[in-house]
Short mmCIF file of C-alpha atoms in Angstrom, two decimals:
data_model
loop_
_atom_site.label_atom_id
_atom_site.label_comp_id
_atom_site.label_asym_id
_atom_site.label_seq_id
_atom_site.Cartn_x
_atom_site.Cartn_y
_atom_site.Cartn_z
CA MET A 769 0.14 0.04 0.00
CA VAL A 770 1.65 3.24 -1.00
CA GLN A 771 1.63 6.12 1.80
CA SER A 772 0.17 9.42 0.89
CA SER A 773 2.64 12.46 1.26
CA THR A 774 2.84 16.01 0.74
CA GLN A 775 4.96 17.75 -1.95
CA ASN A 776 7.76 18.09 0.63
CA GLY A 777 7.41 14.64 1.57
CA THR A 778 6.31 15.17 5.04
CA SER A 779 3.28 12.77 6.04
CA GLN A 780 0.00 14.53 6.51
CA ALA A 781 0.00 13.46 10.30
CA GLY A 782 3.12 15.03 10.94
CA ALA A 783 2.52 18.16 8.82
CA GLU A 784 3.82 21.35 10.24
CA LEU A 785 1.65 24.43 11.25
CA PRO A 786 2.00 27.67 9.30
CA PRO A 787 4.64 29.89 10.90
CA ASN A 788 2.10 32.29 12.47
CA MET A 789 0.33 29.42 14.30
CA ALA A 790 3.22 27.37 15.06
CA GLU A 791 3.40 28.73 18.69
CA ILE A 792 -0.24 27.77 19.43
CA LYS A 793 1.05 24.07 19.47
CA SER A 794 2.75 24.71 22.79
CA GLN A 795 -0.23 26.43 24.20
CA GLY A 796 -3.15 25.08 26.46
CA VAL A 797 -6.75 25.27 25.66
CA ASP A 798 -7.31 28.30 27.98
CA GLN A 799 -4.43 30.12 26.43
CA VAL A 800 -5.74 29.78 22.92
CA LEU A 801 -9.31 30.59 23.86
CA ALA A 802 -7.85 33.97 25.79
CA GLU A 803 -5.82 34.73 22.73
CA MET A 804 -8.93 34.44 20.60
CA ASN A 805 -10.85 36.75 22.94
CA ARG A 806 -8.39 39.27 22.01
CA MET A 807 -9.34 39.17 18.39
CA PRO A 808 -12.38 41.43 17.67
CA LEU A 809 -14.17 38.82 15.42
CA PHE A 810 -14.07 36.10 18.44
CA MET A 811 -14.38 38.53 21.47
CA THR A 812 -16.91 37.45 24.14
CA THR A 813 -15.39 40.21 26.67
CA LEU A 814 -13.83 43.28 25.99
CA ASP A 815 -10.14 43.21 26.21
CA GLU A 816 -8.40 46.25 25.37
CA THR A 817 -4.84 45.39 26.22
CA ASP A 818 -2.21 43.10 24.71
CA GLY A 819 -1.60 41.27 27.77
CA GLU A 820 1.36 43.36 28.78
CA GLY A 821 -0.26 46.73 29.79
CA GLY A 822 -0.41 48.06 26.30
CA GLU A 823 -3.16 48.48 23.71
CA ASN A 824 -5.13 45.96 21.78
CA ILE A 825 -3.79 47.01 18.32
CA ALA A 826 -6.60 45.07 16.36
CA LEU A 827 -9.46 46.56 18.78
CA GLU A 828 -7.95 50.02 18.24
CA ALA A 829 -7.73 49.71 14.57
CA LEU A 830 -11.34 48.91 14.68
CA LYS A 831 -12.23 51.80 16.69
CA ALA A 832 -10.27 54.12 14.38
CA LEU A 833 -12.26 52.98 11.36
CA ALA A 834 -15.14 54.53 13.06
CA TYR A 835 -13.64 57.96 12.57
CA GLU A 836 -12.44 57.55 9.04
CA GLY A 837 -14.16 59.54 6.22
CA THR A 838 -16.14 62.78 6.15
CA LYS A 839 -18.09 64.19 8.84
CA TYR A 840 -21.04 63.09 7.33
CA GLU A 841 -19.93 59.57 6.90
CA ILE A 842 -18.59 59.33 10.39
CA ALA A 843 -21.83 60.76 11.91
CA GLU A 844 -24.03 58.63 9.65
CA ASN A 845 -22.15 55.62 10.83
CA PHE A 846 -23.04 56.55 14.45
CA ARG A 847 -26.53 57.18 13.67
CA GLN A 848 -27.31 53.90 12.11
CA GLN A 849 -25.62 52.11 15.06
CA GLY A 850 -27.80 54.30 17.45
CA ASN A 851 -30.81 53.47 15.28
CA GLU A 852 -30.04 49.59 15.79
CA CYS A 853 -29.80 50.01 19.61
CA ALA A 854 -33.07 51.89 19.57
CA ARG A 855 -34.79 49.35 17.72
CA GLU A 856 -33.73 46.87 20.35
CA LYS A 857 -34.86 49.19 23.04
CA GLN A 858 -31.22 49.89 24.14
CA TRP A 859 -31.80 53.45 24.98
CA THR A 860 -28.59 54.21 26.78
CA ASP A 861 -26.47 52.68 24.14
CA ALA A 862 -28.48 54.28 21.56
CA LYS A 863 -28.08 57.73 23.05
CA GLU A 864 -24.47 57.21 23.31
CA PHE A 865 -23.97 56.60 19.45
CA TYR A 866 -26.29 59.79 18.83
CA ASP A 867 -24.12 61.55 21.12
CA LYS A 868 -21.11 60.58 19.15
CA ALA A 869 -22.62 61.32 15.93
CA ILE A 870 -23.45 65.03 17.20
CA ALA A 871 -19.82 65.36 18.38
CA ALA A 872 -18.38 64.35 15.26
CA LEU A 873 -20.61 66.80 13.19
CA LYS A 874 -19.51 69.59 15.62
CA ALA A 875 -15.67 68.59 15.76
CA PRO A 876 -13.36 71.17 13.90
CA PRO A 877 -12.12 69.77 10.65
CA LYS A 878 -8.92 67.95 10.50
CA GLU A 879 -5.86 69.35 9.04
CA PRO A 880 -4.33 66.77 6.80
CA ASP A 881 -0.61 66.38 6.74
CA PRO A 882 0.76 65.66 3.22
CA GLU A 883 3.90 64.43 4.54
CA GLU A 884 2.37 61.59 6.71
CA GLU A 885 3.52 58.18 5.62
CA LEU A 886 1.81 54.82 5.77
CA GLU A 887 3.58 51.77 7.41
CA GLU A 888 4.81 50.65 4.01
CA GLY A 889 6.53 54.08 3.44
CA VAL A 890 4.20 55.06 0.84
CA ARG A 891 3.29 58.86 0.76
CA ILE A 892 -0.47 59.68 0.88
CA MET A 893 -1.66 61.58 -1.88
CA GLU A 894 -1.30 65.42 -1.78
CA ILE A 895 -4.34 67.49 -0.69
CA GLY A 896 -4.75 68.80 -4.18
CA ASP A 897 -5.15 65.12 -5.44
CA GLU A 898 -8.03 64.34 -3.20
CA PRO A 899 -11.35 64.25 -4.98
CA GLU A 900 -13.39 67.61 -4.58
CA LEU A 901 -16.44 67.37 -2.30
CA ASP A 902 -19.73 69.30 -3.03
CA GLU A 903 -19.73 71.46 0.07
CA GLU A 904 -23.29 72.52 -0.31
CA GLU A 905 -24.39 68.98 -0.55
CA GLU A 906 -22.24 67.92 2.30
CA ARG A 907 -23.82 70.51 4.48
CA LYS A 908 -27.21 69.42 3.62
CA LYS A 909 -26.49 65.66 4.33
CA GLU A 910 -24.69 66.79 7.50
CA ALA A 911 -27.88 69.07 8.72
CA ALA A 912 -30.12 65.87 8.04
CA VAL A 913 -28.13 63.39 9.94
CA GLU A 914 -27.81 66.16 12.84
CA GLU A 915 -31.66 66.49 12.77
CA ALA A 916 -32.18 62.84 12.88
CA CYS A 917 -29.78 62.33 15.64
CA TYR A 918 -31.34 65.04 17.77
CA VAL A 919 -34.88 63.89 17.38
CA ASN A 920 -33.81 60.28 17.97
CA ARG A 921 -31.77 61.30 21.02
CA ALA A 922 -34.90 63.07 22.25
CA LEU A 923 -36.66 59.65 22.11
CA CYS A 924 -33.98 57.97 24.14
CA ASN A 925 -34.16 60.58 26.69
CA LEU A 926 -38.11 60.28 26.82
CA GLU A 927 -37.83 56.64 27.41
CA LYS A 928 -35.24 57.18 30.09
CA LYS A 929 -37.57 59.79 31.59
CA ASN A 930 -35.06 62.60 31.19
CA TYR A 931 -37.78 64.88 30.04
CA ARG A 932 -35.89 68.09 30.39
CA SER A 933 -33.02 66.77 28.04
CA CYS A 934 -35.84 65.52 25.62
CA ILE A 935 -37.24 68.81 25.48
CA GLN A 936 -33.86 70.49 24.92
CA ASP A 937 -33.06 67.99 22.07
CA CYS A 938 -36.35 68.66 20.41
CA ALA A 939 -35.58 72.37 20.36
CA SER A 940 -32.19 71.70 18.69
CA THR A 941 -34.17 69.58 16.09
CA LEU A 942 -36.62 72.36 15.56
CA ARG A 943 -34.05 74.89 15.04
CA LEU A 944 -32.73 72.75 12.08
CA ASN A 945 -36.50 71.75 10.83
CA PRO A 946 -39.10 73.81 12.32
CA SER A 947 -41.56 71.20 10.82
CA ASN A 948 -40.30 68.07 12.40
CA ILE A 949 -43.68 66.53 13.62
CA LYS A 950 -41.75 63.93 16.00
CA ALA A 951 -39.97 66.73 17.64
CA PHE A 952 -43.27 68.56 18.55
CA TYR A 953 -44.75 65.28 19.65
CA ARG A 954 -41.84 64.21 21.94
CA SER A 955 -41.41 67.79 23.47
CA GLY A 956 -45.27 67.97 24.08
CA THR A 957 -45.07 64.48 25.64
CA SER A 958 -42.27 65.52 28.03
CA CYS A 959 -44.00 68.68 29.06
CA LEU A 960 -47.16 66.64 29.93
CA ALA A 961 -44.79 64.27 32.19
CA LEU A 962 -43.76 67.59 33.86
CA ASP A 963 -47.17 69.10 34.24
CA LYS A 964 -46.20 72.01 31.90
CA LEU A 965 -49.34 71.91 30.36
CA ALA A 966 -49.11 75.43 28.50
CA GLU A 967 -45.99 74.14 26.90
CA ALA A 968 -47.30 70.82 26.13
CA THR A 969 -50.48 72.27 24.47
CA ASP A 970 -48.40 74.67 22.48
CA ALA A 971 -46.14 71.98 21.06
CA CYS A 972 -49.11 69.84 20.31
CA MET A 973 -51.23 72.57 18.42
CA ARG A 974 -48.04 73.55 16.47
CA GLY A 975 -47.83 69.91 15.29
CA LEU A 976 -51.23 69.57 14.45
CA SER A 977 -51.10 72.62 12.46
CA LEU A 978 -48.44 70.96 10.21
CA ASP A 979 -50.23 67.70 10.07
CA PRO A 980 -53.93 67.93 11.22
CA GLU A 981 -54.58 64.24 10.97
CA ASN A 982 -51.70 63.10 12.96
CA ALA A 983 -52.91 60.19 15.24
CA SER A 984 -50.15 60.48 17.96
CA LEU A 985 -50.65 64.30 18.24
CA LYS A 986 -54.47 63.94 18.55
CA ILE A 987 -54.09 61.24 21.29
CA LEU A 988 -51.46 63.69 22.86
CA SER A 989 -54.12 66.40 22.83
CA THR A 990 -56.67 64.45 24.45
CA LYS A 991 -54.20 63.35 27.21
CA ILE A 992 -53.24 67.07 27.84
CA ALA A 993 -57.01 68.38 28.07
CA ALA A 994 -57.69 65.31 30.55
CA ARG A 995 -54.57 66.18 32.67
CA LYS A 996 -55.78 69.93 32.88
CA THR A 997 -59.27 68.94 33.85
CA HIS A 998 -57.86 66.74 36.63
CA LEU A 999 -55.29 69.24 38.02
CA GLU A 1000 -57.99 72.08 37.76
CA GLY A 1001 -60.37 69.82 39.84
CA VAL A 1002 -57.63 69.15 42.35
CA GLU A 1003 -56.80 72.71 42.58
CA LYS A 1004 -60.54 73.63 43.11
CA ALA A 1005 -60.75 71.11 45.74
CA ARG A 1006 -57.68 72.60 47.53
CA ARG A 1007 -59.17 76.03 47.50
CA GLU A 1008 -62.21 74.89 48.95
CA ARG A 1009 -60.55 73.03 51.63
CA GLU A 1010 -58.47 76.12 52.64
CA GLU A 1011 -61.62 78.33 52.41
CA LYS A 1012 -63.58 75.75 54.61
CA ALA A 1013 -60.80 75.62 57.01
CA ALA A 1014 -60.63 79.45 57.08
CA SER A 1015 -64.18 79.78 57.76
CA GLU A 1016 -64.19 77.26 60.45
CA LYS A 1017 -61.16 78.86 62.19
CA ALA A 1018 -62.82 82.20 62.09
CA THR A 1019 -66.11 80.67 63.60
CA LEU A 1020 -64.25 78.94 66.34
CA SER A 1021 -62.49 82.23 67.17
CA VAL A 1022 -65.88 83.97 67.48
CA ALA A 1023 -67.29 81.01 69.62
CA LEU A 1024 -64.21 81.18 72.23
CA LYS A 1025 -64.55 85.05 72.27
CA ALA A 1026 -68.25 85.03 73.05
CA ARG A 1027 -67.60 82.47 75.78
CA ASN A 1028 -64.71 84.58 77.18
CA ILE A 1029 -62.29 81.70 76.61
CA LYS A 1030 -58.74 82.71 76.43
CA THR A 1031 -56.23 80.69 74.17
CA ARG A 1032 -52.53 81.03 73.64
CA ALA A 1033 -49.65 79.21 71.71
CA THR A 1034 -46.48 78.08 73.01
CA GLU A 1035 -43.20 77.06 71.36
CA GLN A 1036 -43.36 73.46 72.57
CA ALA A 1037 -47.10 72.54 71.53
CA PRO A 1038 -47.75 68.79 72.12
CA ASP A 1039 -48.63 66.41 69.46
CA LEU A 1040 -52.39 65.99 69.80
CA GLU A 1041 -52.90 64.03 66.45
CA ASP A 1042 -56.39 64.67 65.52
CA ALA A 1043 -57.53 66.08 68.90
CA SER A 1044 -58.62 69.75 68.80
CA ILE A 1045 -61.06 72.36 70.04
CA LYS A 1046 -64.09 71.79 67.82
CA LEU A 1047 -67.48 73.07 67.51
CA GLU A 1048 -70.29 70.35 66.98
CA ASN A 1049 -71.34 72.41 63.82
CA PRO A 1050 -68.01 73.91 62.68
CA LEU A 1051 -69.93 76.85 60.98
CA ASP A 1052 -72.15 77.69 63.78
CA PRO A 1053 -70.53 79.45 66.95
CA SER A 1054 -73.36 78.73 69.19
CA SER A 1055 -73.31 74.90 68.97
CA THR A 1056 -71.54 72.74 71.56
CA LEU A 1057 -67.64 73.07 71.98
CA THR A 1058 -65.44 70.25 72.98
CA PHE A 1059 -61.90 70.47 74.40
CA PRO A 1060 -59.02 67.87 74.43
CA VAL A 1061 -58.30 67.61 78.25
CA ILE A 1062 -55.39 65.94 80.13
CA LEU A 1063 -55.92 64.72 83.60
CA LEU A 1064 -52.53 65.07 85.52
CA TYR A 1065 -51.79 63.05 88.65
CA PRO A 1066 -48.55 64.83 89.51
CA GLN A 1067 -48.00 62.91 92.75
CA HIS A 1068 -47.57 59.47 90.76
CA SER A 1069 -46.43 60.92 87.52
CA GLN A 1070 -49.33 59.56 85.71
CA SER A 1071 -52.08 60.95 83.27
CA ASP A 1072 -55.31 60.24 81.50
CA PHE A 1073 -56.31 61.99 78.23
CA VAL A 1074 -59.88 62.96 77.36
CA LYS A 1075 -60.04 63.56 73.47
CA ALA A 1076 -63.63 65.40 73.53
CA PHE A 1077 -64.49 67.05 76.77
CA SER A 1078 -67.84 68.87 76.30
CA GLU A 1079 -68.05 72.44 77.65
CA PHE A 1080 -71.22 71.37 79.39
CA ASP A 1081 -69.56 68.34 81.09
CA THR A 1082 -68.20 68.41 84.63
CA ILE A 1083 -64.90 66.97 85.98
CA ALA A 1084 -66.93 64.66 88.22
CA GLN A 1085 -68.59 63.17 85.03
CA HIS A 1086 -65.25 62.00 83.56
CA LEU A 1087 -63.73 60.88 86.86
CA GLU A 1088 -66.56 58.57 87.49
CA TYR A 1089 -65.72 56.43 84.66
CA ILE A 1090 -61.98 56.71 85.00
CA PHE A 1091 -61.66 55.79 88.71
CA PRO A 1092 -60.54 53.48 90.15
CA LEU A 1093 -57.16 53.92 88.58
CA PRO A 1094 -55.30 50.64 87.85
CA TRP A 1095 -51.94 51.82 89.38
CA ASP A 1096 -53.65 53.20 92.62
CA SER A 1097 -52.62 50.57 94.98
CA ALA A 1098 -53.32 52.91 98.15
CA LYS A 1099 -56.69 53.60 97.00
CA GLU A 1100 -56.41 57.45 97.35
CA TYR A 1101 -58.05 58.35 94.02
CA HIS A 1102 -62.00 58.37 94.40
CA LEU A 1103 -64.26 61.05 93.64
CA GLU A 1104 -64.80 62.38 97.18
CA GLY A 1105 -61.17 61.96 98.04
CA VAL A 1106 -59.46 64.28 95.38
CA GLU A 1107 -59.22 67.87 94.66
CA VAL A 1108 -58.61 69.39 91.07
CA TYR A 1109 -56.07 72.40 90.39
CA MET A 1110 -55.70 74.40 87.12
CA GLU A 1111 -52.84 77.07 86.61
CA THR A 1112 -53.99 80.57 86.37
CA MET A 1113 -52.71 82.94 83.66
CA ALA A 1114 -50.73 84.92 86.20
CA GLY A 1115 -48.83 81.50 87.07
CA GLY A 1116 -50.56 80.47 90.20
CA LEU A 1117 -53.02 77.69 90.96
CA MET A 1118 -56.83 77.77 91.44
CA LYS A 1119 -58.76 75.18 92.75
CA VAL A 1120 -61.89 74.27 90.65
CA GLY A 1121 -65.09 72.53 91.64
CA LYS A 1122 -65.29 68.93 90.38
CA LYS A 1123 -69.25 69.72 89.69
CA MET A 1124 -68.54 72.97 87.99
CA LYS A 1125 -69.24 72.78 84.12
CA LEU A 1126 -66.23 73.37 81.95
CA PHE A 1127 -67.43 76.61 80.05
CA LYS A 1128 -67.74 78.09 83.69
CA ILE A 1129 -64.28 77.31 84.52
CA LEU A 1130 -62.83 78.33 81.28
CA GLY A 1131 -64.89 81.45 80.93
CA SER A 1132 -63.84 82.54 84.52
CA GLY A 1133 -61.07 84.77 82.84
CA LYS A 1134 -58.61 83.41 85.36
CA CYS A 1135 -57.19 80.47 83.27
CA ASP A 1136 -56.39 79.96 79.56
CA VAL A 1137 -56.20 77.18 77.26
CA ALA A 1138 -52.43 76.64 76.03
CA ASP A 1139 -51.72 74.93 72.70
CA GLY A 1140 -55.51 73.73 72.39
CA LEU A 1141 -55.41 71.57 75.33
CA VAL A 1142 -56.72 71.85 78.86
CA ARG A 1143 -54.76 70.72 81.82
CA MET A 1144 -55.89 69.56 85.06
CA ASN A 1145 -54.01 68.37 88.20
CA VAL A 1146 -56.00 65.79 90.05
CA VAL A 1147 -54.47 65.42 93.68
CA PRO A 1148 -55.45 63.28 96.46
CA LYS A 1149 -56.96 65.40 99.50
CA ALA A 1150 -54.14 64.13 101.88
CA HIS A 1151 -51.46 65.61 99.48
CA ALA A 1152 -53.26 68.71 98.27
CA GLU A 1153 -51.41 70.96 100.70
CA GLN A 1154 -47.94 69.78 100.03
CA PHE A 1155 -48.80 69.86 96.15
CA VAL A 1156 -49.69 73.72 96.50
CA ALA A 1157 -46.58 74.35 98.68
CA THR A 1158 -44.29 72.83 96.25
CA ARG A 1159 -45.92 74.45 93.10
CA LYS A 1160 -45.33 77.92 95.03
CA LEU A 1161 -41.91 77.14 95.81
CA GLN A 1162 -41.25 76.37 92.06
CA LYS A 1163 -42.84 79.54 90.87
CA GLY A 1164 -41.02 81.51 93.41
CA THR A 1165 -44.13 83.03 94.91
#
């Protein structure tokens, strides 16, 4: 049997690898894969170095190609890449390509160096040998690309909810082409998102004046009208609430003044949540008043809170259901065994009758209501003298 052979007489099984691939023979699989990843065609992860801290020459060469050609060609290349990303809804990547396209159009023209040489040592053609460009045609093409990039970048910003940036891009688009319908639509949509309804309406109406049958602009117009109606309703309700609150406040002031009840505010008002001085009918000063009342037990550092104490109630009526107190182990607190004191406006104490109605106590002119809260001290009779003496000592009287 005749053995097959190559021209140089070496068997196929022992054929040598091409010189450029000979070194692979000594590399492992991981090394080969790592080397292939550095080649742009096979990359699975971005490797910008040559493994020794330098540049990946092949990759840098591909990057440089993106900036070869006229301004229009460079920008158009980036625009198309941006459009591909936009079709995949990759808004961040698309925006970056449109950024590059716009930057390329605004970059100053390159000054060619006629003495520059290629790697092979061949001189590039002289400036005069380059094919002449139709400058007017180039400007038109550049303007068209710039308009497309601005309006498409506006879409990216709209999708990313960068509404103000979207509006700016639409303005740049309309400076280039005042009839760009997409710019009016996207600007109007962004203004609507920001509740700038006057601006949204203006953009929408301008677009419809150019294209009265545009379905997107018609829908946008309906949305703007609905939002305007909603906000007007919200504003109307707010005004009505404020007017009602002001009216109720004025009525309450009249009611307190008619009863000779004094009120004041301090810098350290307690949080009463929804408890407050209220009229049964907020708009009728003659209706029944109720007050938040705190019953203090100073001898034991305890308290009870009555959220709505009617002006016609007596202290005894409330103490009857509050007593006995769960913490009163000595059984000192019972209706006949306690006295009630309130602070006067002069800073002293006055003893109040447990069977006296609240409106008479507050309307006596001797005490007031601080921060909308009535304060009463409930003290066992056995400790009353000591309580009064201690309070006088604290007040320096």
